[in-house]
Coordinates of C-alpha atoms in Angstrom, one line a residue:
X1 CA 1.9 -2.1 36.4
X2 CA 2.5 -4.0 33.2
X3 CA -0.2 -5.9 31.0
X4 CA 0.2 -9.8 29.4
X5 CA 2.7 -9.5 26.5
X6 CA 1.4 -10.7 23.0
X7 CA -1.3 -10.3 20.7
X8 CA -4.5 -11.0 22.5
X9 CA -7.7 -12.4 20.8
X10 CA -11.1 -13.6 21.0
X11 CA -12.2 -17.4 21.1
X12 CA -15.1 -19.2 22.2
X13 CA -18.9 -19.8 21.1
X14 CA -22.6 -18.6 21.8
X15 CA -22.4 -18.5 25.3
X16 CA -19.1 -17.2 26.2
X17 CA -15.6 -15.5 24.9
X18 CA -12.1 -16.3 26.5
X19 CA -9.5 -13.3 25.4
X20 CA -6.4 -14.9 25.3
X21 CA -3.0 -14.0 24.6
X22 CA -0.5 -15.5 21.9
X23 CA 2.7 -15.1 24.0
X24 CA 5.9 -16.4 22.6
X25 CA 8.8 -16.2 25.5
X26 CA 12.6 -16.3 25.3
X27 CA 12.7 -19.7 25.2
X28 CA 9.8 -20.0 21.9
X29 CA 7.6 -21.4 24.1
X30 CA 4.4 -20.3 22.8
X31 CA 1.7 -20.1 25.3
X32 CA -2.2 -18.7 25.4
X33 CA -2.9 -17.5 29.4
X34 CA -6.3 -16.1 29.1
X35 CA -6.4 -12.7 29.9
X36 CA -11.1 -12.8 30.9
X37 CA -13.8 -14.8 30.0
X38 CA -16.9 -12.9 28.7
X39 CA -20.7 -14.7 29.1
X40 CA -24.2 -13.8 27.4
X41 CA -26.0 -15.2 30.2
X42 CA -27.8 -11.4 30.9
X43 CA -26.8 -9.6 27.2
X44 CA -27.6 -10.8 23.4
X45 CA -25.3 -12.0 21.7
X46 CA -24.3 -8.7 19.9
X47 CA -23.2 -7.5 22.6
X48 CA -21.7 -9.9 24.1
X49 CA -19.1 -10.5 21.6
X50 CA -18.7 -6.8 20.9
X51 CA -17.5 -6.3 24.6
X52 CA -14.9 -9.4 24.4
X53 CA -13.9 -7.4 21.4
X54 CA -13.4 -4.7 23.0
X55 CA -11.5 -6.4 25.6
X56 CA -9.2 -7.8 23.3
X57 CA -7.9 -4.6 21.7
X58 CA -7.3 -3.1 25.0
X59 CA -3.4 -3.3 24.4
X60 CA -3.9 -1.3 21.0
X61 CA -5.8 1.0 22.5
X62 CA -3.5 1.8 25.6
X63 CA -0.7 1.9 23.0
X64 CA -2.8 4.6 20.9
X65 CA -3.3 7.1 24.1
X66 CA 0.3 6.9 25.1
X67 CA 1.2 7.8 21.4
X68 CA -1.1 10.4 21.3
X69 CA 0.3 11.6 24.8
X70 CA 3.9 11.2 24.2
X71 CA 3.4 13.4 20.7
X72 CA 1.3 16.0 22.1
X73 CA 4.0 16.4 25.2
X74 CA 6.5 16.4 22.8
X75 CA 5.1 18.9 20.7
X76 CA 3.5 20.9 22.8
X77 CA 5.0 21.0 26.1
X78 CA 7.8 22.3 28.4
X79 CA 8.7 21.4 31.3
X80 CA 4.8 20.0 31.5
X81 CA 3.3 23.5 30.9
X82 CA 1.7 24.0 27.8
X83 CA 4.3 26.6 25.6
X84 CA 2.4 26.3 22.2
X85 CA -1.0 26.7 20.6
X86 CA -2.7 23.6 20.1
X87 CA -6.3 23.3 19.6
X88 CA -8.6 23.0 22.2
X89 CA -10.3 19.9 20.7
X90 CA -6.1 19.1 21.3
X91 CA -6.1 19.5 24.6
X92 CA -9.5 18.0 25.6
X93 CA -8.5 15.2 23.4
X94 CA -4.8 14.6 25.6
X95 CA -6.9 15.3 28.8
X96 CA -9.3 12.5 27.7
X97 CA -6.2 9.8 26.8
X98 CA -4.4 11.0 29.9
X99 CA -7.4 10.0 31.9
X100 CA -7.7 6.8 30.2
X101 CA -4.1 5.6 30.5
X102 CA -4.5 6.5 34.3
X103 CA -7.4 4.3 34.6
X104 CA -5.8 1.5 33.2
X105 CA -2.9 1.5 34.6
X106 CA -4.3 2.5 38.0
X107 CA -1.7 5.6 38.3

């Protein structure tokens, strides 16, 4: 499964929030495909731009759980048993971005 390429951001007004992407292909064509639209309709407004937010950093985040995956594999692990000493806040904290990074990938 693979995610839309490019930086993605948060525009709109009082009522609603597109996350879009800036996406720049081969060609430099730069182009903005939105990614969600958020409302307010049921949540203040707080909130409601808090979760589009949230939204938007959802590639930096999924970036930050495979790093934190891929170093603690690397450092920790052989042959995907555990083979040093790391701390259990450590491990529940892998276990926890491992989870995650299943979710949103839907593997």
């Amino acid at each position: 499964m693979s995610i839309t390429k490019g930086q993605w951001y948060v525009s709109g007004g009082d009522k609603y929030a597109t996350i879009q992407s800036r996406n720049m292909d081969e060609k430099i064509v730069v182009t903005y495909p939105t990614i969600a639209t958020v409302n307010s309709t049921f949540i203040d407004f707080e909130e409601f731009r808090a979760n589009a937010k949230l939204i938007a950093s959802a590639p930096e985040l999924l970036k930050a759980c495979q790093s934190l995956i891929n170093d603690f594999e690397t450092d920790y692990m052989l042959d995907g048993e555990i083979v040093d000493n790391p701390s259990n806040l450590l491990i529940v904290n892998y276990q926890i971005a491992k989870e995650a990074v299943k979710s949103a990938l839907g593997s």
